[in-house]
Each structure stands twice: as C-alpha cells, then as structure tokens.
mmCIF file of C-alpha atoms and ligand atoms in Angstrom:
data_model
loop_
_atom_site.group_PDB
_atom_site.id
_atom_site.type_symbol
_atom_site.label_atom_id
_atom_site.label_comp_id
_atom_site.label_asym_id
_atom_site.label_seq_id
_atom_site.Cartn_x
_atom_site.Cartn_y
_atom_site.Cartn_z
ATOM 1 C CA UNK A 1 112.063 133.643 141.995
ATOM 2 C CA UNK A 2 114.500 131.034 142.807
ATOM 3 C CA UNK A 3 117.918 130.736 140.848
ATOM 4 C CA UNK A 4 118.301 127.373 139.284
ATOM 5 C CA UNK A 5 120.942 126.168 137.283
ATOM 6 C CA UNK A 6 120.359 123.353 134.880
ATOM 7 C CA UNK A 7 123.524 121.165 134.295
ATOM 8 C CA UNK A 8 123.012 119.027 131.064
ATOM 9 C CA UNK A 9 125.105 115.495 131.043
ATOM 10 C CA UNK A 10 123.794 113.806 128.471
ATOM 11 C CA UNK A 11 121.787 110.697 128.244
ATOM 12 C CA UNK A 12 118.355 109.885 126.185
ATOM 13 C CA UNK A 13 116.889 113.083 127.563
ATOM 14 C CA UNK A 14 118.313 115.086 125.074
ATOM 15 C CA UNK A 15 118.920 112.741 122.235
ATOM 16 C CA UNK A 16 118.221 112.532 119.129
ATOM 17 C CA UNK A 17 117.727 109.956 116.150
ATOM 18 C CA UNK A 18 120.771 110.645 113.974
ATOM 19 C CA UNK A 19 120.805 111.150 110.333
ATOM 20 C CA UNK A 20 121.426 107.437 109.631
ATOM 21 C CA UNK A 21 118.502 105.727 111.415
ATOM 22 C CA UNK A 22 120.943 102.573 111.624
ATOM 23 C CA UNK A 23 122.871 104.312 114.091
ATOM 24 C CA UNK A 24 119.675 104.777 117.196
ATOM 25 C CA UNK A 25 119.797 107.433 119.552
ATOM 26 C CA UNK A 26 122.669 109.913 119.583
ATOM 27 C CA UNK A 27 123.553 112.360 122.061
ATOM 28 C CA UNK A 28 122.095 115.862 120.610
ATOM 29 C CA UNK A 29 122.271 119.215 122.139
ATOM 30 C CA UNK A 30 119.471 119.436 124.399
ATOM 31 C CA UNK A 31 120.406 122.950 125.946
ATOM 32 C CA UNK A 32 119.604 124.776 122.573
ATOM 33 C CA UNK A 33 115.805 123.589 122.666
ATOM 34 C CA UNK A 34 114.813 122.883 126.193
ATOM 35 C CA UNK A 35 113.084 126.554 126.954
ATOM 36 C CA UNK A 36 111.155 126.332 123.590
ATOM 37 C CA UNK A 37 109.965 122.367 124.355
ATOM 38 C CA UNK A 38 109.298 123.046 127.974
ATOM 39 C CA UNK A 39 108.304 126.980 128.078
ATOM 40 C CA UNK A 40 106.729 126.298 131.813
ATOM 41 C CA UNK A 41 109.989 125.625 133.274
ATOM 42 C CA UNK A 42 110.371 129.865 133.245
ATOM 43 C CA UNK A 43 107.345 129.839 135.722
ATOM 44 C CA UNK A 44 108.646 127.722 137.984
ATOM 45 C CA UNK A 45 112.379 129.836 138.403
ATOM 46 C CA UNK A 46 115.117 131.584 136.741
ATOM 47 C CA UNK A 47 116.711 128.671 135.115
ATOM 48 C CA UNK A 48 120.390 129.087 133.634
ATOM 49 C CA UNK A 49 121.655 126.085 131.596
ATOM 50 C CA UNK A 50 125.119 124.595 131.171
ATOM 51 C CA UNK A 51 125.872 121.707 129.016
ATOM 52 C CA UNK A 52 128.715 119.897 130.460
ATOM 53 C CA UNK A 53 129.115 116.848 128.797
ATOM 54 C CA UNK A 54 126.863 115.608 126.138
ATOM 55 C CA UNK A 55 127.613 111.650 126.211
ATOM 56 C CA UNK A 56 125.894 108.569 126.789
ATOM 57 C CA UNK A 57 126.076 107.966 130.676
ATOM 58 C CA UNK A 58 127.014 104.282 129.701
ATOM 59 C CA UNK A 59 130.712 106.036 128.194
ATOM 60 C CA UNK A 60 130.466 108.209 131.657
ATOM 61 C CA UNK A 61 133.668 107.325 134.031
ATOM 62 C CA UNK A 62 135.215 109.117 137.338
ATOM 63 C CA UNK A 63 137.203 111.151 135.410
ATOM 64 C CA UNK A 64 133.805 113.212 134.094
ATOM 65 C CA UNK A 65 132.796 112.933 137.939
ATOM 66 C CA UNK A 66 135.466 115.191 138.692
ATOM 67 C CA UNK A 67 135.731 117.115 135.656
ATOM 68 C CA UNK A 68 131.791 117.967 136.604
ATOM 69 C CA UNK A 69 132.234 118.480 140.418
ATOM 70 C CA UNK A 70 135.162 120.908 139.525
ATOM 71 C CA UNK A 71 132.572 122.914 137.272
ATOM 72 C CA UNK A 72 129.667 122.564 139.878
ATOM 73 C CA UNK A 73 131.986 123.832 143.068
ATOM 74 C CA UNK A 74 132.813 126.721 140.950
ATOM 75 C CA UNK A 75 128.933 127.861 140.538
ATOM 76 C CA UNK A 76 127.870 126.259 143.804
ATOM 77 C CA UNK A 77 127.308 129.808 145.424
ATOM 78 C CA UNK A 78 125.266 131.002 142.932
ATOM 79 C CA UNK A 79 122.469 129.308 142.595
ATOM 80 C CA UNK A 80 119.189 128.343 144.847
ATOM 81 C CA UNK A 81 119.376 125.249 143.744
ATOM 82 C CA UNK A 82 120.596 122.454 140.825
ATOM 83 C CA UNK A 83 118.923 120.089 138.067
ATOM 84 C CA UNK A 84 121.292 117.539 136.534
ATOM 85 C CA UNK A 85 120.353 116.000 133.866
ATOM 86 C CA UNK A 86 122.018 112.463 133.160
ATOM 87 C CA UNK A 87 121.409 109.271 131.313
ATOM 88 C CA UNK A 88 119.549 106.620 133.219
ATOM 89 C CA UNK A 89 121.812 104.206 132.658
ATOM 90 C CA UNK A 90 124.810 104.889 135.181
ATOM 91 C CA UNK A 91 122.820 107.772 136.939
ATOM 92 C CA UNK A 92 123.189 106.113 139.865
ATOM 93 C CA UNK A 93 126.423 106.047 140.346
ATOM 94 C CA UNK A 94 126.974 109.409 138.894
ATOM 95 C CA UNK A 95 124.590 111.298 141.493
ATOM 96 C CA UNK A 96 126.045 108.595 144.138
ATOM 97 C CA UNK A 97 129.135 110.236 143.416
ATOM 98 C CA UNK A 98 128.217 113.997 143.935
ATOM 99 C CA UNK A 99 127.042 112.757 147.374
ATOM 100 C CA UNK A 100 130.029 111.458 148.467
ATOM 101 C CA UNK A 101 131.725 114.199 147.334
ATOM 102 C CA UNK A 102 129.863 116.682 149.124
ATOM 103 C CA UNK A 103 128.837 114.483 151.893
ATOM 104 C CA UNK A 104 126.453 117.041 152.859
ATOM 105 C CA UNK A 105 125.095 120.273 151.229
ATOM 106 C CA UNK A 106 122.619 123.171 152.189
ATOM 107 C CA UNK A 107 121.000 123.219 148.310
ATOM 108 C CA UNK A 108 118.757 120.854 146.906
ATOM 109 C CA UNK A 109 120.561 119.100 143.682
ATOM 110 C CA UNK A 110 118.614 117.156 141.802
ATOM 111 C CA UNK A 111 119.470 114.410 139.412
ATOM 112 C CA UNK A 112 117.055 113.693 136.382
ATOM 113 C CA UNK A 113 116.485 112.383 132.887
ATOM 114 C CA UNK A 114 113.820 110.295 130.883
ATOM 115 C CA UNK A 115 113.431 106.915 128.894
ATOM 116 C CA UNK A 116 112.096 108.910 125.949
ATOM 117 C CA UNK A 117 113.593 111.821 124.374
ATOM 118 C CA UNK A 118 112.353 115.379 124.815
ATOM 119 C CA UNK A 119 111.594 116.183 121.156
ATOM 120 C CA UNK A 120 109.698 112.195 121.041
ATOM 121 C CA UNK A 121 105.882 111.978 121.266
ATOM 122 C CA UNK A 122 104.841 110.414 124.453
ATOM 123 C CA UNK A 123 107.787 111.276 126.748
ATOM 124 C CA UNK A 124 108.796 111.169 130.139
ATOM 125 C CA UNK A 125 111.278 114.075 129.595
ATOM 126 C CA UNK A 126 108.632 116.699 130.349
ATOM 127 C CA UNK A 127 107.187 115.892 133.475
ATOM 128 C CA UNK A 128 110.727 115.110 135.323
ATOM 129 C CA UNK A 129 112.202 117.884 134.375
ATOM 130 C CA UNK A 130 109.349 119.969 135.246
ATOM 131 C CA UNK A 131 109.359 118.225 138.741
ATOM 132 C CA UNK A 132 112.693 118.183 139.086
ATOM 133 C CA UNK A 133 113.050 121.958 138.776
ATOM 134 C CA UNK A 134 110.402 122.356 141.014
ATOM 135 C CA UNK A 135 111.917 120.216 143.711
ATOM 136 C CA UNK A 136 114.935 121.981 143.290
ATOM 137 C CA UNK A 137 113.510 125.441 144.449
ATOM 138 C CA UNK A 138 112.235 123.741 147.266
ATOM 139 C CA UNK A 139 112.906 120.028 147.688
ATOM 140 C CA UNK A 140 115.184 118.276 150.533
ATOM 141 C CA UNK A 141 118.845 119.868 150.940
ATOM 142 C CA UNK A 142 120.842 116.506 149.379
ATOM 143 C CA UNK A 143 121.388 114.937 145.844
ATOM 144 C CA UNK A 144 118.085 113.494 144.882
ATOM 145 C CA UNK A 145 116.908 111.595 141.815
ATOM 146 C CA UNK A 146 113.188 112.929 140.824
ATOM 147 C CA UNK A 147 112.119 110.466 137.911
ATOM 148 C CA UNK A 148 108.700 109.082 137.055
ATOM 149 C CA UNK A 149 106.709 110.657 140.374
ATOM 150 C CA UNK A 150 109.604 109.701 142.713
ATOM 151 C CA UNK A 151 112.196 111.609 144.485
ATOM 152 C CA UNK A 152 114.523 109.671 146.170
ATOM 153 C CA UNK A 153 117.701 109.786 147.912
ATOM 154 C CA UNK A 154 120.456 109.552 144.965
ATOM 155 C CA UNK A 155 122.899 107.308 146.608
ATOM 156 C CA UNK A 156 120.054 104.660 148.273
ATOM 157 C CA UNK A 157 118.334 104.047 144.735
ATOM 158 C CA UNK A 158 118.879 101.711 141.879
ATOM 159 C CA UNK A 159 117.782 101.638 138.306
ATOM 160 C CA UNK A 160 114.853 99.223 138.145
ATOM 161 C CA UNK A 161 113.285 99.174 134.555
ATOM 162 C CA UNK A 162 114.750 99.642 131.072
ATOM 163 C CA UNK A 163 111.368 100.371 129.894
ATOM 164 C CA UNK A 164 108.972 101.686 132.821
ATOM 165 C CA UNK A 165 109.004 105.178 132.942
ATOM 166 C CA UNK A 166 108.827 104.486 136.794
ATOM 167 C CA UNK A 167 112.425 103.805 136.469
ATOM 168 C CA UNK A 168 114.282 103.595 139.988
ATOM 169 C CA UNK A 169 113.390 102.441 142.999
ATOM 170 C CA UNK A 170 115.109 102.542 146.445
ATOM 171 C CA UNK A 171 114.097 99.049 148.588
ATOM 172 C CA UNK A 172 116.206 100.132 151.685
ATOM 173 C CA UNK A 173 114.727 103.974 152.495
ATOM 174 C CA UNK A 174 111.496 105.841 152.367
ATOM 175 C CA UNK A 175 111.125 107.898 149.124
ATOM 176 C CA UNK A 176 111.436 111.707 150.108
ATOM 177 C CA UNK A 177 108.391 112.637 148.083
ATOM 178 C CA UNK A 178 105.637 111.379 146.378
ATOM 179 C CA UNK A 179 104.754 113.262 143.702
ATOM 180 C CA UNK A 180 100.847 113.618 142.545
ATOM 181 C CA UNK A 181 98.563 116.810 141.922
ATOM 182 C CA UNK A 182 101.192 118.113 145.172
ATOM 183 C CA UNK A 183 104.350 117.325 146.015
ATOM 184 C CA UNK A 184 104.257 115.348 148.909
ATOM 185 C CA UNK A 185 106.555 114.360 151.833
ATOM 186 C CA UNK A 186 109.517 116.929 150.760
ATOM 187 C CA UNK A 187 109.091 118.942 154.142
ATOM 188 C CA UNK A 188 109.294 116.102 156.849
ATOM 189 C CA UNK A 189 112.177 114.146 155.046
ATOM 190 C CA UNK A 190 114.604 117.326 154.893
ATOM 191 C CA UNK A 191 118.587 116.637 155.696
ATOM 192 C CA UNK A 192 119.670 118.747 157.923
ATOM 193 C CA UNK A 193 121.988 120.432 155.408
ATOM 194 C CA UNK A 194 125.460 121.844 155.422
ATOM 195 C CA UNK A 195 128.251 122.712 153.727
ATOM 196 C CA UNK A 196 130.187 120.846 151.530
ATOM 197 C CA UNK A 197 133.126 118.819 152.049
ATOM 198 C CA UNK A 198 134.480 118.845 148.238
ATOM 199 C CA UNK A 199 136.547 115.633 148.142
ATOM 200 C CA UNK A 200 136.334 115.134 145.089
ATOM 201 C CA UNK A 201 138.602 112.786 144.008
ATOM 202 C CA UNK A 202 137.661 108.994 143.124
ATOM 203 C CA UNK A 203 140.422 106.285 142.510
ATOM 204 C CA UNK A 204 138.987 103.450 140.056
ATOM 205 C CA UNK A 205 140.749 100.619 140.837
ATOM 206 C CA UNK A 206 137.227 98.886 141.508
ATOM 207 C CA UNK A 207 136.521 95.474 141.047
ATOM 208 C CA UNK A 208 133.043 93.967 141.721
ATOM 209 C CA UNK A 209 132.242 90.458 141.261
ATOM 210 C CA UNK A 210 128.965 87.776 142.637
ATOM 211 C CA UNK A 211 129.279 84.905 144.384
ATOM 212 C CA UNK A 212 127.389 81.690 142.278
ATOM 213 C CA UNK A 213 127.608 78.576 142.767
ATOM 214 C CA UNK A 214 131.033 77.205 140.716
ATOM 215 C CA UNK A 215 132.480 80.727 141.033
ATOM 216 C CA UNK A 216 135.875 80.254 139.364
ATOM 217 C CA UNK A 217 139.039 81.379 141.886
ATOM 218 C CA UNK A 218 141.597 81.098 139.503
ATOM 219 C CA UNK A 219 139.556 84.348 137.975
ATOM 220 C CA UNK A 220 139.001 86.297 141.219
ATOM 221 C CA UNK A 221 142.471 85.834 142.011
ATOM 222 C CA UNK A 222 144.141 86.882 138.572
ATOM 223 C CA UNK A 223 142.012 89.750 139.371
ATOM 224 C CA UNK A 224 142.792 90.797 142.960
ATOM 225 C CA UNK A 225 146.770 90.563 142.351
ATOM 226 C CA UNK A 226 146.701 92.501 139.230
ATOM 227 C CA UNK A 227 148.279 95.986 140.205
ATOM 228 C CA UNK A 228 144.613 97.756 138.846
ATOM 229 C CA UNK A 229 142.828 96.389 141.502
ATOM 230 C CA UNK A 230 142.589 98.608 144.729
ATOM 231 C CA UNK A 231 139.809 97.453 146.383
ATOM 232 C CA UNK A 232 137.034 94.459 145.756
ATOM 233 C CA UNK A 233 133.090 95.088 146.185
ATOM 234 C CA UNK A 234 131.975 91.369 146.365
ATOM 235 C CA UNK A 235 128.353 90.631 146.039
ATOM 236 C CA UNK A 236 127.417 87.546 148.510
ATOM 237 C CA UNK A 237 123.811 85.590 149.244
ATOM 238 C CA UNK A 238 121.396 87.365 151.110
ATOM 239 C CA UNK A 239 122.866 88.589 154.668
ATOM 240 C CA UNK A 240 126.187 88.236 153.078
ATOM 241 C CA UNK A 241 126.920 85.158 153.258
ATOM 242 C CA UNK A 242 130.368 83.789 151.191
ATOM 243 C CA UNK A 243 130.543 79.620 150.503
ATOM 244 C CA UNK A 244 131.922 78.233 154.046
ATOM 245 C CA UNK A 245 132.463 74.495 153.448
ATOM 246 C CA UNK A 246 135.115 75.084 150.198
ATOM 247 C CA UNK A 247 138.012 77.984 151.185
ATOM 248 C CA UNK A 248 137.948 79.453 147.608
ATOM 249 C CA UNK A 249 136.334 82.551 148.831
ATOM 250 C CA UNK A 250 137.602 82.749 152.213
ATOM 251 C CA UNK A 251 140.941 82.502 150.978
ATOM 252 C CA UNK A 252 140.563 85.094 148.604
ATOM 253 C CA UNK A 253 139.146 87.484 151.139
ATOM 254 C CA UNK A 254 142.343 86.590 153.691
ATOM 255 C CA UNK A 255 144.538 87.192 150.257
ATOM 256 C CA UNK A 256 142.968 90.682 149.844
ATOM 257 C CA UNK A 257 143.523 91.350 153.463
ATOM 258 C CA UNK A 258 147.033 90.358 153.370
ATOM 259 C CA UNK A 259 147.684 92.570 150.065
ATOM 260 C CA UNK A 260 145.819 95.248 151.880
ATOM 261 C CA UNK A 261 142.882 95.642 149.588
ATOM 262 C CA UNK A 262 139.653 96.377 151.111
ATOM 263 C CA UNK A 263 136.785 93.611 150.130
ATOM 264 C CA UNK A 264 133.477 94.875 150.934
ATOM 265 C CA UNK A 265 130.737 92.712 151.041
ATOM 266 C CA UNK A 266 127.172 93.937 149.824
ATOM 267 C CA UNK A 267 124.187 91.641 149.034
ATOM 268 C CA UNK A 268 122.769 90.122 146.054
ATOM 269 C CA UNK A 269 119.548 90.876 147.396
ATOM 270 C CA UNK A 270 117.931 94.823 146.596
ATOM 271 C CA UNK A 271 116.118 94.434 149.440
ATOM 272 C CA UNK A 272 117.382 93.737 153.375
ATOM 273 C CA UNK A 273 120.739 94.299 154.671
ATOM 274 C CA UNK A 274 124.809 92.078 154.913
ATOM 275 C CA UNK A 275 124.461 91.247 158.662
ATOM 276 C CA UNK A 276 128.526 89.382 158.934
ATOM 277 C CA UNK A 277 127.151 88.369 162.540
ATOM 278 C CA UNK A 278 124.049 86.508 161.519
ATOM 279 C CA UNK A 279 125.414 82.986 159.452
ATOM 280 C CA UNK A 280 128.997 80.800 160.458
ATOM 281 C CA UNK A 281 129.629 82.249 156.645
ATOM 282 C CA UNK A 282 129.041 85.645 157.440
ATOM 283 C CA UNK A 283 131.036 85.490 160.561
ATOM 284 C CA UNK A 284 134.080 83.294 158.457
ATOM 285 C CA UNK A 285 134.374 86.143 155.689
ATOM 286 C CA UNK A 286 134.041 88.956 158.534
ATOM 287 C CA UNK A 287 136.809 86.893 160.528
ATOM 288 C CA UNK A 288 138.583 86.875 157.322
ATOM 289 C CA UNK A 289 138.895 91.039 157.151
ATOM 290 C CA UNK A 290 135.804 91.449 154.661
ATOM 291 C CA UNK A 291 134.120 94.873 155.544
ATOM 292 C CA UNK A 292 130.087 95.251 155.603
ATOM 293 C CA UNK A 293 128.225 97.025 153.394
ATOM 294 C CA UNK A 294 125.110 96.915 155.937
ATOM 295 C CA UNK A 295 122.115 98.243 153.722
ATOM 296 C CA UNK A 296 124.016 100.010 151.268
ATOM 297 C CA UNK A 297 123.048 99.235 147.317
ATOM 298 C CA UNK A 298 125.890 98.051 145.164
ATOM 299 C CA UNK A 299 125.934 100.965 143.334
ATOM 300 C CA UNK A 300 127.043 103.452 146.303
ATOM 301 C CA UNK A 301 129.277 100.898 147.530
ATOM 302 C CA UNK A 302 130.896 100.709 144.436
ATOM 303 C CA UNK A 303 131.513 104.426 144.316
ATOM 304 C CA UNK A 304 131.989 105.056 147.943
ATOM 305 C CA UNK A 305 135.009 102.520 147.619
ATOM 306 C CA UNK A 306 136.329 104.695 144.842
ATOM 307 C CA UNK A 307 136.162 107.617 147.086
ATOM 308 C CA UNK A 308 137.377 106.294 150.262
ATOM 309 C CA UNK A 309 140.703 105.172 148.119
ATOM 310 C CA UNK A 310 140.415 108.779 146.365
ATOM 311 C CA UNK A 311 140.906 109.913 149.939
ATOM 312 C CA UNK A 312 143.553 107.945 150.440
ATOM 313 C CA UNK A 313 142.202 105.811 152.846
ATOM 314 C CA UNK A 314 143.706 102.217 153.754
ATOM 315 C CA UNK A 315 143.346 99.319 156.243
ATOM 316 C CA UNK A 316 141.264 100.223 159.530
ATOM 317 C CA UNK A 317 140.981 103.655 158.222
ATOM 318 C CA UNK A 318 139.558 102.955 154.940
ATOM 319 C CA UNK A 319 137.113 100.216 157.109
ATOM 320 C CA UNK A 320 136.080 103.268 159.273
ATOM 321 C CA UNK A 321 135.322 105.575 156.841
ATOM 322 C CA UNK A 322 133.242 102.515 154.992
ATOM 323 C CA UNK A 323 130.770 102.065 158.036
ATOM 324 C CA UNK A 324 130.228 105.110 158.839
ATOM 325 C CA UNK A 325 127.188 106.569 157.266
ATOM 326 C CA UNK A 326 128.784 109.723 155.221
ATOM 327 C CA UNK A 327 125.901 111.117 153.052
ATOM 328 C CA UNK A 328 122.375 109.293 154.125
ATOM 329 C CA UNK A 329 123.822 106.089 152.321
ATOM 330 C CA UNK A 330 123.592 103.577 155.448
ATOM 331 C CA UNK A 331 121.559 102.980 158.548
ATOM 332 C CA UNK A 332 123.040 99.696 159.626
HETATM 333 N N1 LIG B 1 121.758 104.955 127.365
HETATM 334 C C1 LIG B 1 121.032 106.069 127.936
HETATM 335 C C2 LIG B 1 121.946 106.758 128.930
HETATM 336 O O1 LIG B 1 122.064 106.280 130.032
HETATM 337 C C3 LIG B 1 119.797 105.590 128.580
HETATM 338 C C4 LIG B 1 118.948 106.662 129.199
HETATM 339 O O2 LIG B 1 119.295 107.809 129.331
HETATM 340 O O3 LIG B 1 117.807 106.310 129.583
HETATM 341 O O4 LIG B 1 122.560 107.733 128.605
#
C-alpha cells in the first residue's frame, strides 16, 4: 500500500457551525474525525494526517506558504504521495505557490477541499477527498487540484463557482483526468517529474489592478511609488491591450520601469492568451517595459511575481525568469 500523508489547511472542508449559529462556518478540527466519516480512505492507502493550519484560506497569506513548505520539505521523503486539504477560496494561489516552489517534483501532491462540510448532509467533501487520495497513489507527478470530477494542473486553474460543486476550471490547458466510474487521462498527461528545487521564499509586495474605462492614475500611481509595492500584475483587455490614445497607463508602465518594478501584464479574459505583438497598444505597453504573462491565469502570475522577487530577481532577470515556463504554468 502506498504511503500518503494528508496535510489539513483549513477551509469549509473541515468546518463546522459554531456554537452561536450567528457566527456561520468556523474552522473545526477536521483531522480528529476524518477516518471515522470517510472509513474507505484506509482501502485506498496508509494515510497519516497532519493538521497544519486550521484557518479560513481567505486569512491564508505567504507567510503560511512558507511556514507549510518548511513542514512539507521536512516529510517530503517519506511519503508516496500528498493530499492537501485547503479552502476553496484562495486555493489557487496556495497550490500555485507549492508549484513554484518546487518547480518540479517526482510525487503526486494533490490539492483538495469541498463547498460543503464533511460532517453536512449532501457534501462534496467525500468524494474529493476520496479521489484525491486516490490520485495521489497514482496520479500525475505535479501539484494538482482534484475537486468535483476534475484534476487539473494547480497553477493553470481558477476558482469558477461559489456554489457549483464543479468548482474550478482551467480555460488555458487540458484537464489531467477526468474522473467517472475510472479515472481517466492520469497516465498520458504525466510530468516528467523531478526533484525539487525548494525556493521557497515569496516577497509580497504585489499589487494587481484592471484596466476600465476611467481608470483613475492618480490611484495607480500613489500605489506604484509607495515603498510596499515591488512589482505590479496589471490586468489589460483581451490580448493585453493597455488604453493607447490617453498616456495614463503608458506612463505608468514607463514609471514602473524607471523605478525598476516589474509590471506584468495578464488578461482580463480566462480564456486566450496577452499577445504584446498583436495591437499598436500591446506593442506601446511592451515598448514601454511591461512583461507578458502569455497564457498564464492571474492567479499564478500573481504568485509567480511574489516568487521571482522572493528569489531576488530584478530587471531583465526577473523578465527572464517570468517567461520562462517554470512549473507547467505557460505555453506561450
Ligand atoms: N471560505 C472557505 C475557505 O476558502 C470557502 C471554502 O473552503 O470553500 O476557506
């Protein structure tokens, strides 16, 4: 049987009303009750559990990132494989995070949790964690999210639905697996696996702000020469295109550039890719030193910025390191 360990973050999975019903869902020990509420998981492998944090992934920040990635290196070589079990709400970012981190690994880790608690009637809970568990003895060697018949690749997905319990989707790359009476696609979609890198360190000086029409630039700017901000992840029209015919956003890319903080331009679009070549805007705001962030999601870019300055990275370096694809997170 395969060694699993189950690493408990928190999030509705393992909540529970609290005493005062005024109060909703409160984080609430999930570790002491999951073999008795899901006895099957035994058949499926040896499964250890840890409860690392018990929090509401909306409170989670980089600092639990590396708290968690300290804990997880320490065990890595003991285990087959990993569950994580996270709110849904930032669980994207979190598990974006580990991949980053690692950049590649030769163990499936898989990131789960539910829109209904475990102990609730109807829930989700079951069936991902049973799947999840399941795709970690023998799912694809990279962090994964397995939630409501899905895997997918952790750092390409977003969360989609506060309510479905099909709640993430990923526009710009396959899913890994489809999961129905078997668990399909796992084998031809496997990463080639490796070790580890274990940079785990994530600077959050991160600012991320959309382009709309009568975007303010007294704002952006009070923003971009406060000290705190690092780095800018700016969210443009479709192929990334910034306004052309008034400067305000130009100038505040050529600002950034000047004060040697990275802008990185994503789209507004979940679907489809920032081509900088394709539009006189595109080309104005890559002319202007904004970086691509091809057919990455927000999310990753958000976090991959935070690691790239957590590395230390800056100015045709920290550009470099952004286009390249590090963990499955790109293809253009
Ligand atoms: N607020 C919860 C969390 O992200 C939502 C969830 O888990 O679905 O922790």
């Amino acid at each position: 049987m395969k060694k699993i360990l189950l690493l408990h973050t928190g999030g509705t999975i393992g909540m529970m009303p609290s005493q005062n019903d005024q109060k909703g869902l409160q984080p609430g020990q999930l570790g002491n009750h999951i073999f008795d509420l899901v006895p099957e998981i035994s058949e499926l492998a040896e499964v250890k559990i840890e409860i690392l944090d018990d929090i509401d992934s909306s409170n989670v920040t980089p600092k639990h990132w590396e708290k968690w990635l300290a804990r997880f290196k320490s065990l890595y070589n003991k285990f087959d494989g990993f569950v994580i079990t996270h709110g849904t709400d930032s669980m994207v970012y979190s598990s974006s995070a580990f991949s980053f981190a690692l950049g590649q690994t030769e163990k499936p880790i898989v990131f789960t949790g539910s829109q209904r608690p475990l102990t609730h009637i109807r829930t989700d809970a079951r069936d991902n964690l049973i799947n999840a568990i399941e795709i970690s003895c023998r799912g694809p060697k990279e962090v994964s999210i397995c939630f409501g018949n899905r895997l997918l690749r952790a750092n390409r997905a977003i969360k989609l639905s506060a309510s479905d319990y099909v709640a993430f989707e990923s526009f710009n790359f396959p899913h890994l697996a489809k999961i129905g009476l078997e668990i399909e696609g796992v084998a031809e979609k496997q990463a080639k696996g490796g070790k580890p890198m274990w940079h785990s360190d994530f600077k959050e000086g991160v600012f991320c702000f959309k382009i709309f029409p009568g975007l303010s630039a007294d704002i952006i700017r009070s923003a971009l020469q406060s000290k705190a901000c690092e780095g800018i992840v700016l969210e443009a029209y479709g192929s990334g295109n910034v306004p052309s015919l008034e400067p305000t956003v130009l100038n505040i890319i050529e600002d950034a550039e000047a004060l040697k903080k990275p802008v990185i331009i994503v789209s507004q679009c979940p679907h489809g890719r920032v081509d900088l070549d394709l539009y006189e805007c595109g080309i104005k705001a890559k002319k202007a030193g904004a970086i691509s962030g091809g057919d990455m999601t927000r999310e990753a870019s958000i976090v991959k910025l935070m690691h790239g300055l957590g590395l230390g990275l800056i100015g045709k370096k920290l550009a470099n390191y952004f286009l390249e694809d590090i963990s499955g997170e790109r293809s253009f």
